[in-house]
Coordinates of C-alpha atoms in Angstrom, one line a residue:
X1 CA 53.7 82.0 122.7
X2 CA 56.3 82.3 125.6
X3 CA 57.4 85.6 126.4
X4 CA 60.8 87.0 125.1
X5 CA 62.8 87.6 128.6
X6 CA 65.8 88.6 127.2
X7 CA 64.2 91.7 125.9
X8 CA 61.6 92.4 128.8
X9 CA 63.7 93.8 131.7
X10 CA 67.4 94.1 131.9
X11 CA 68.4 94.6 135.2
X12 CA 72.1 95.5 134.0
X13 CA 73.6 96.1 130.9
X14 CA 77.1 94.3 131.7
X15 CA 75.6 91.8 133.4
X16 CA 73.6 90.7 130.3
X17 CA 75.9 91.3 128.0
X18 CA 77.3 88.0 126.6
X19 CA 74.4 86.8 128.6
X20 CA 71.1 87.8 127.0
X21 CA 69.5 84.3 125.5
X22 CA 70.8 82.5 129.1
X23 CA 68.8 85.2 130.3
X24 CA 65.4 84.7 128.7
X25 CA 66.2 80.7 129.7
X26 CA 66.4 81.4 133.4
X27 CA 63.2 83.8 133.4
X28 CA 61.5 80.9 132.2
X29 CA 63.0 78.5 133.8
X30 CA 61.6 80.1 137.3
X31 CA 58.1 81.1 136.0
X32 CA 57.5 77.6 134.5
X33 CA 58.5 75.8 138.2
X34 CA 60.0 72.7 136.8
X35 CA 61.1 70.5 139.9
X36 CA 64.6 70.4 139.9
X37 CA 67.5 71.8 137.0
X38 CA 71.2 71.5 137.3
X39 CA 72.6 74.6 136.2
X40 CA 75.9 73.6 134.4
X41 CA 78.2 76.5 134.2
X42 CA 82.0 77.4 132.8
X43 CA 83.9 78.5 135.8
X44 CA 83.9 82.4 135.9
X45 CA 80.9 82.4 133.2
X46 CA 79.6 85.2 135.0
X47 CA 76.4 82.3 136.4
X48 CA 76.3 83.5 139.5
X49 CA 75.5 87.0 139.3
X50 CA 72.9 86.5 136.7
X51 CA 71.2 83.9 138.8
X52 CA 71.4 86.1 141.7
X53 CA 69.6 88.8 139.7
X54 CA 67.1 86.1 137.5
X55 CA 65.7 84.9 141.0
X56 CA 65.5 88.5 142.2
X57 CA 63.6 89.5 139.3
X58 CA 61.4 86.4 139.3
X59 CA 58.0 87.3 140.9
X60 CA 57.9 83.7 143.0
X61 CA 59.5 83.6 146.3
X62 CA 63.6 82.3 146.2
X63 CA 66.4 81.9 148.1
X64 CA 69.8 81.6 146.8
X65 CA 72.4 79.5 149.3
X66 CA 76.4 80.0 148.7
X67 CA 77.4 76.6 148.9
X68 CA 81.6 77.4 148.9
X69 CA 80.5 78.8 152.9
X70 CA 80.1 75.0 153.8
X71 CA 82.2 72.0 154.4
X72 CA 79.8 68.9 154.6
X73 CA 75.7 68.5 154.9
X74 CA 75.4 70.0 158.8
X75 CA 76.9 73.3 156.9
X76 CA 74.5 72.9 153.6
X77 CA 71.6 72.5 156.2
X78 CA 72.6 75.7 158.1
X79 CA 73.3 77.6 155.5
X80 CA 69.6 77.0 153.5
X81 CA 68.3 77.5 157.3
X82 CA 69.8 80.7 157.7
X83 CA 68.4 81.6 154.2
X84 CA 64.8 80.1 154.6
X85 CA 64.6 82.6 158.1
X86 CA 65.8 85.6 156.7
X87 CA 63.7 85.8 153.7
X88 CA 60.6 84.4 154.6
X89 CA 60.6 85.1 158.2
X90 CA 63.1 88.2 158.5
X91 CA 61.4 89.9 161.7
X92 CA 62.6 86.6 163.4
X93 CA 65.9 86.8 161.6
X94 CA 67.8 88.1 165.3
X95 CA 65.9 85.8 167.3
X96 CA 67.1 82.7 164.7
X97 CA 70.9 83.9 165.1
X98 CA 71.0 84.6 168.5
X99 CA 71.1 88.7 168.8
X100 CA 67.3 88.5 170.4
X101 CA 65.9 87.3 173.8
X102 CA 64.4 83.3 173.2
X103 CA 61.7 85.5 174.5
X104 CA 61.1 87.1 171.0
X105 CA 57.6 87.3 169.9
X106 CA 59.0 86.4 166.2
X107 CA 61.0 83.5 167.4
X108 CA 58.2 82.1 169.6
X109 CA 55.6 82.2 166.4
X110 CA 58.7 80.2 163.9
X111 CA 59.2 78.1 166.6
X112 CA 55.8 76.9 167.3
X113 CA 55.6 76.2 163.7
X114 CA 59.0 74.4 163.3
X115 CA 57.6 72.3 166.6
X116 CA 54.5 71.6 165.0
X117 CA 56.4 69.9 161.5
X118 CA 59.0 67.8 164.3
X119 CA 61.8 69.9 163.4
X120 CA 63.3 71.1 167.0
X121 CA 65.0 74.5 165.6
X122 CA 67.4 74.5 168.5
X123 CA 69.5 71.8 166.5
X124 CA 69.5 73.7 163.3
X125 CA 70.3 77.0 164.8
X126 CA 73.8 75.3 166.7
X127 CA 74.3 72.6 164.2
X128 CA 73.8 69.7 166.2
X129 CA 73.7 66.4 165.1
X130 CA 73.5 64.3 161.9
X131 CA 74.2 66.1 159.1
X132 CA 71.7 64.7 156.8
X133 CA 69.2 65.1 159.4
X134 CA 69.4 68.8 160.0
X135 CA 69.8 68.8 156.0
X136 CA 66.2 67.4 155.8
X137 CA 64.9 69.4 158.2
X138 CA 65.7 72.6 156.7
X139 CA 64.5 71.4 153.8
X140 CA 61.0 70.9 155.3
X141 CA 61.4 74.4 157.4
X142 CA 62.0 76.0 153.8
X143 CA 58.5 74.7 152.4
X144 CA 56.8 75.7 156.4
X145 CA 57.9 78.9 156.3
X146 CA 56.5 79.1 152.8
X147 CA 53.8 77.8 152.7
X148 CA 53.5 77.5 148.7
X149 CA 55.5 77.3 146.2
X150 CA 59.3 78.5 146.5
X151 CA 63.0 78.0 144.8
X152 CA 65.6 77.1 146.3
X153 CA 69.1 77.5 144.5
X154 CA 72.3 76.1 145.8
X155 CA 75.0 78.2 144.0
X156 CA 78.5 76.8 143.6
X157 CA 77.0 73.4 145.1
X158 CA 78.8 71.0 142.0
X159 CA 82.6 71.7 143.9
X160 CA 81.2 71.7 147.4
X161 CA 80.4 68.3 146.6
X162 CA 83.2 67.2 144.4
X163 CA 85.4 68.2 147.6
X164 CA 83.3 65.5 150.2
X165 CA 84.9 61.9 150.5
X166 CA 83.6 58.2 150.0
X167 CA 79.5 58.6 149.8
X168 CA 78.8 62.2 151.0
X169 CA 78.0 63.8 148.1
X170 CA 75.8 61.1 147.0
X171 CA 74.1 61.0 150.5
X172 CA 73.4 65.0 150.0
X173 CA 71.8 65.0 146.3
X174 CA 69.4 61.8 147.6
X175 CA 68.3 64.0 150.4
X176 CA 67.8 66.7 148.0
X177 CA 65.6 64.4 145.5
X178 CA 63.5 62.9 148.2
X179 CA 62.7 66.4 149.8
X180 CA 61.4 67.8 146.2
X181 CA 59.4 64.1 145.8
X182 CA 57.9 65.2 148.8
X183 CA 57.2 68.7 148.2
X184 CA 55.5 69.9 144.9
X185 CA 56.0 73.5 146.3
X186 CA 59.9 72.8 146.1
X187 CA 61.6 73.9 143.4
X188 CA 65.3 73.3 143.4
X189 CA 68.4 74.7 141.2
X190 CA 71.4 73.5 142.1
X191 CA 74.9 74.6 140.2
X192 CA 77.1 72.4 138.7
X193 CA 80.5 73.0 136.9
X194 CA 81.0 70.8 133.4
X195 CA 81.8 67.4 134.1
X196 CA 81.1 67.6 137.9
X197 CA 78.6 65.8 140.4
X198 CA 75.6 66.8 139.8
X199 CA 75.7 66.6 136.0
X200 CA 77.1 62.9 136.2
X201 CA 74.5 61.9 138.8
X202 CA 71.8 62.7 136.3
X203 CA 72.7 60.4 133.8
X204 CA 74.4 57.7 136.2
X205 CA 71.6 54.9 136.7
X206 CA 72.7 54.0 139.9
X207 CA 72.6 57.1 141.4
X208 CA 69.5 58.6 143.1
X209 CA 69.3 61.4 141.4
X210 CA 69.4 59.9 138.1
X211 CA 67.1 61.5 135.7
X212 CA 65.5 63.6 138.4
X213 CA 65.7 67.4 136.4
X214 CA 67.1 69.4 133.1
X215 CA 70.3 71.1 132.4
X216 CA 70.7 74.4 131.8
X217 CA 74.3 74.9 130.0
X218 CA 75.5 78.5 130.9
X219 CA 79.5 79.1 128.8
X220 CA 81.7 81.4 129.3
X221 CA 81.2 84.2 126.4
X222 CA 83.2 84.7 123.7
X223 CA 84.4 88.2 122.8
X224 CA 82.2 87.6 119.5
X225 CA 78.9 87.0 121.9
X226 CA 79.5 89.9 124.3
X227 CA 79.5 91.8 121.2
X228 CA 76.6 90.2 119.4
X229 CA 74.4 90.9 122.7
X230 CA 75.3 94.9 122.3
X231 CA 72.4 95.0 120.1
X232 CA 70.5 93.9 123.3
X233 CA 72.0 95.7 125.7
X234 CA 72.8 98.7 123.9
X235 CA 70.7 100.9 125.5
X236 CA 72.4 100.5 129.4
X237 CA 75.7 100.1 127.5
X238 CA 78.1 102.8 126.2
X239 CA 81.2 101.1 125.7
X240 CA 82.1 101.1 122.4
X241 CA 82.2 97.8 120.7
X242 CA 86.1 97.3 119.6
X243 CA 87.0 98.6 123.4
X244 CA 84.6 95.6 124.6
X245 CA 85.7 93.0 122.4
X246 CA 89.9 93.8 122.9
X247 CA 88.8 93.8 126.7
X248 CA 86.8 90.4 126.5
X249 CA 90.0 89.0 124.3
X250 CA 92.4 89.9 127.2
X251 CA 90.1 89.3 129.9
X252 CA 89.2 85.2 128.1
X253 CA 85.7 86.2 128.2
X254 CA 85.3 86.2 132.0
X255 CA 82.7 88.8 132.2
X256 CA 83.6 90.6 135.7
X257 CA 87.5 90.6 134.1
X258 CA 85.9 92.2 130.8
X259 CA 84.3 95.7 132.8
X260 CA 87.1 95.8 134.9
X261 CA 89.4 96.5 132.3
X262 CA 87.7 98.5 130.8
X263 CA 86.7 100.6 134.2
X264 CA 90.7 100.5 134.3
X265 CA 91.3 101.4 130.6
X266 CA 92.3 105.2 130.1
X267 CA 89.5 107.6 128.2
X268 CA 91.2 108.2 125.2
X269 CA 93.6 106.6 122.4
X270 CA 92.6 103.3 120.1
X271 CA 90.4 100.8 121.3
X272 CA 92.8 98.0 121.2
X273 CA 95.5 99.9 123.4
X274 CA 93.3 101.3 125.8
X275 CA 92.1 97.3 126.7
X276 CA 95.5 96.7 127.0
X277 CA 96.5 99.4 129.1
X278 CA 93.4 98.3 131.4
X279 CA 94.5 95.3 131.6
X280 CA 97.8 95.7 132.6
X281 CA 96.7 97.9 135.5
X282 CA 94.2 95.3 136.5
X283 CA 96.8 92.7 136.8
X284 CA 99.3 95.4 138.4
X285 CA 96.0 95.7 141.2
X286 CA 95.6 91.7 141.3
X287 CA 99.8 90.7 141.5
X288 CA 99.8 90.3 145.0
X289 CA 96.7 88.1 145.5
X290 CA 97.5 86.0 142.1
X291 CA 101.1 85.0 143.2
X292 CA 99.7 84.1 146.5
X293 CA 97.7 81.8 144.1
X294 CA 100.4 80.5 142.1
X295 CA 102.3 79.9 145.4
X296 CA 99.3 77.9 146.6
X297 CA 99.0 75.9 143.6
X298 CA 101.3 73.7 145.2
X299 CA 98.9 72.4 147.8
X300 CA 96.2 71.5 145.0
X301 CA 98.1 68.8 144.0
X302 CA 101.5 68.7 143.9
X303 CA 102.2 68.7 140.6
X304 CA 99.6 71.8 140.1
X305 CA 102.0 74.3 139.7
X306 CA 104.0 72.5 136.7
X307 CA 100.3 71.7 134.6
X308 CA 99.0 75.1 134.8
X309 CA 102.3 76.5 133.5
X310 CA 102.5 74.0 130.9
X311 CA 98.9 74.3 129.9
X312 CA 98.8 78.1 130.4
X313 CA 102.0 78.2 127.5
X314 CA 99.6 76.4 125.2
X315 CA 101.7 73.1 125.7
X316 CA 99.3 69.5 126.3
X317 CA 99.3 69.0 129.7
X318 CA 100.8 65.0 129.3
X319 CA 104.2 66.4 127.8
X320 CA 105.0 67.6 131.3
X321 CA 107.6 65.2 133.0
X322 CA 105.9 62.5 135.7
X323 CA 103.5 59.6 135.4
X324 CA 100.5 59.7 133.0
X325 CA 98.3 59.0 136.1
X326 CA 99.7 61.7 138.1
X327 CA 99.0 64.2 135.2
X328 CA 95.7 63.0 135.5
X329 CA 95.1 63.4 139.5
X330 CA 96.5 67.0 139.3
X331 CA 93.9 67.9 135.9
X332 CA 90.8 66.5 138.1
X333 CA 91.9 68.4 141.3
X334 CA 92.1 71.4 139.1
X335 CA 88.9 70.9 137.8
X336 CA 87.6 69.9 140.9
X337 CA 88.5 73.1 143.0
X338 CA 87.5 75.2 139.9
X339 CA 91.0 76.1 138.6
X340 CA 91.3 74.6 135.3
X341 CA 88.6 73.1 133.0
X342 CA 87.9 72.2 129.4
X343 CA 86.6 74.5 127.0
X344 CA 86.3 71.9 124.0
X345 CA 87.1 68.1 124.0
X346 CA 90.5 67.3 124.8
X347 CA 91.7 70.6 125.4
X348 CA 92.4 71.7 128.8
X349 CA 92.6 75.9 129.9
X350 CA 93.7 77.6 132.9
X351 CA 90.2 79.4 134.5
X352 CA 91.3 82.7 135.7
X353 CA 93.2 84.8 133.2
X354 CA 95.2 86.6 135.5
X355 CA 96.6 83.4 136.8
X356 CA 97.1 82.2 133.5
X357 CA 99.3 85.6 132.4
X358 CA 101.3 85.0 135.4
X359 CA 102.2 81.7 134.9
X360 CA 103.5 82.4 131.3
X361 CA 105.9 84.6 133.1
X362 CA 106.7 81.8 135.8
X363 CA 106.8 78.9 134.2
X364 CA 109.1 76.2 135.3
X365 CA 112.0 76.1 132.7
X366 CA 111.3 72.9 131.0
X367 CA 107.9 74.5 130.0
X368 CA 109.6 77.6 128.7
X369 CA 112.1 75.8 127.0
X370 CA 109.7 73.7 125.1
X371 CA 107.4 76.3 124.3
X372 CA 110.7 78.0 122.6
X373 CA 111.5 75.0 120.1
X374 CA 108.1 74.9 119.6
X375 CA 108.1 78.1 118.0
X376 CA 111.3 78.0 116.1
X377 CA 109.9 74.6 115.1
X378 CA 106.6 76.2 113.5
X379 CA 108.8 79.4 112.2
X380 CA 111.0 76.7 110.2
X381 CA 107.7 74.6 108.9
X382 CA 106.3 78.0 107.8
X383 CA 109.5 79.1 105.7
X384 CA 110.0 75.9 103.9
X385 CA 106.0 76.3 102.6

């Protein structure tokens, strides 16, 4: 019988909360080693930081890579570099970024060992040369410096990609596949967002990572979930359950959103108004930084700013004015940079809250107009019944 995770060690209370069964998946998923998973997560599901903890707690050797720090596959192959030296070689961790002599007894030892796989670590350390090159020998200085088995998750990795031009992404997710063909000892777990690269690439014949791994679906919690998973986390958790589920309700289920309004909310009072008061002081901290959002909407696409009012005032995206194709372009975009995505079929919703509760305020007139009829419409339909 597998062992229950979710009931084994909780590292932290709110982090698990909303989270427990994902929980016991990801335990597993590490301890059982299998190859290579796409992690397919609602943006601001909280899939980060429990990944970040799952791989701490795991017992086999990780590293975790940030993939929103890089621009193409030169970055990507830096970036797991940087990570492969610092956990599995730390004492050679200055030499690799340049604060120690080339002299370094550390260096000298990781570079004799990069030198005898081929891999010239002068060109990974600089970022010289072909991307997809340096991305493959990183790859193969991961599994040196290992030397057994070791996971290797690309976080964020799905929009990094989603972002490249023409073939690049492809080109990165081969490299990717052949590496973890070629080494048992790799285990890879790369983060996708729902409907993006990686999940596509999986099931897309063509492709070279077609039918390489698993999915692991991580959503975004409802308010019922984190509430369900008190009985969990009960023990590391004191908030009392109507505070937490007016919070989550406020907060769309985005889990760091949820605690902070409630870290925000006063001590006393009812439940539902203490949420609310926390939530109005967390957006009252956030304006500044969410109307620079809103402003930069516009540089998404430029019809950006005119779908996430629309959609965040419950309205279909399509009924906003333009071509149906240009409604289109601006959802994808939105999707793509992690802005908007959809939380059932054919229903679209704005990611952040916060952004969302500003643009009900600032929506461009049409939107707010419409949204007006629509509710005198739905008064009159519910006096005539």
């Amino acid at each position: 019988m597998a062992p229950n995770h979710a009931t084994q060690s909780i590292p932290n209370g709110q982090l698990l909360t909303g989270h427990a069964a994902e929980w016991g998946e990801l335990l597993l998923l590490l301890e059982e080693r299998r190859g290579l998973t796409a992690i397919v997560a609602d943006p601001l599901s909280g899939a980060s930081a429990l990944l970040a903890a799952a791989l701490k707690q795991s017992t086999l050797p990780s590293i975790r890579v940030d993939a929103r720090r890089c621009a193409n596959s030169l970055d990507l192959a830096m970036a797991i570099a940087d990570g492969a030296i610092a956990a599995l070689a730390p004492d050679a961790n200055a030499w690799w970024m340049g604060a120690a002599p080339p002299s370094s007894t550390a260096g000298l030892r990781v570079s004799r060992l990069l030198n005898k796989h081929g891999i010239d670590p002068q060109a990974l350390r600089s970022g010289e040369g072909q991307g997809l090159s340096r991305l493959r020998e990183a790859l193969e200085l991961t599994t040196a410096l290992a030397e057994g088995p070791i996971t290797l998750a690309i976080d964020h990795l799905g929009y990094m990609l989603a972002n490249l031009r023409d073939t690049a992404g492809r080109e990165i997710l081969g490299v990717l596949r052949a590496a973890r063909q070629q080494n048992s000892n790799l285990d890879l777990v790369l983060v996708d967002h729902p409907d993006g690269p990686i999940s596509q690439a999986l099931s897309d014949q063509e492709h070279p990572l077609y039918r390489a791994g698993e999915r692991l679906r991580i959503r975004r919690p409802t308010s019922s979930r984190i509430v369900e998973d008190l009985a969990i986390t009960k023990p590391l958790v004191k908030t009392p359950a109507a505070l937490l589920r007016a919070a989550a309700e406020l907060a769309a289920g985005v889990p760091a959103l949820t605690w902070q309004a409630i870290a925000m909310a006063p001590s006393d009072g009812e439940n539902p108004a203490r949420a609310l008061s926390g939530w109005e002081a967390l957006r009252q901290a956030t304006a500044v930084s969410v109307r620079r959002e809103w402003d930069l909407l516009r540089r998404v696409h430029p019809a950006a700013q005119t779908i996430v009012g629309a959609i965040s005032l419950g309205l279909k995206p399509h009924n906003a004015p333009g071509a149906s194709k240009t409604v289109d372009d601006a959802l994808n975009r939105l999707r793509d940079v992690g802005m908007a995505w959809q939380p059932a079929e054919r229903t679209w919703a704005i990611a952040d809250p916060l952004l969302s509760a500003y643009a009900r305020e600032h929506a461009q007139p049409w939107a707010l107009r419409r949204r007006s009829f629509a509710r005198i419409s739905a008064g009159r339909a519910s006096s005539v019944r």
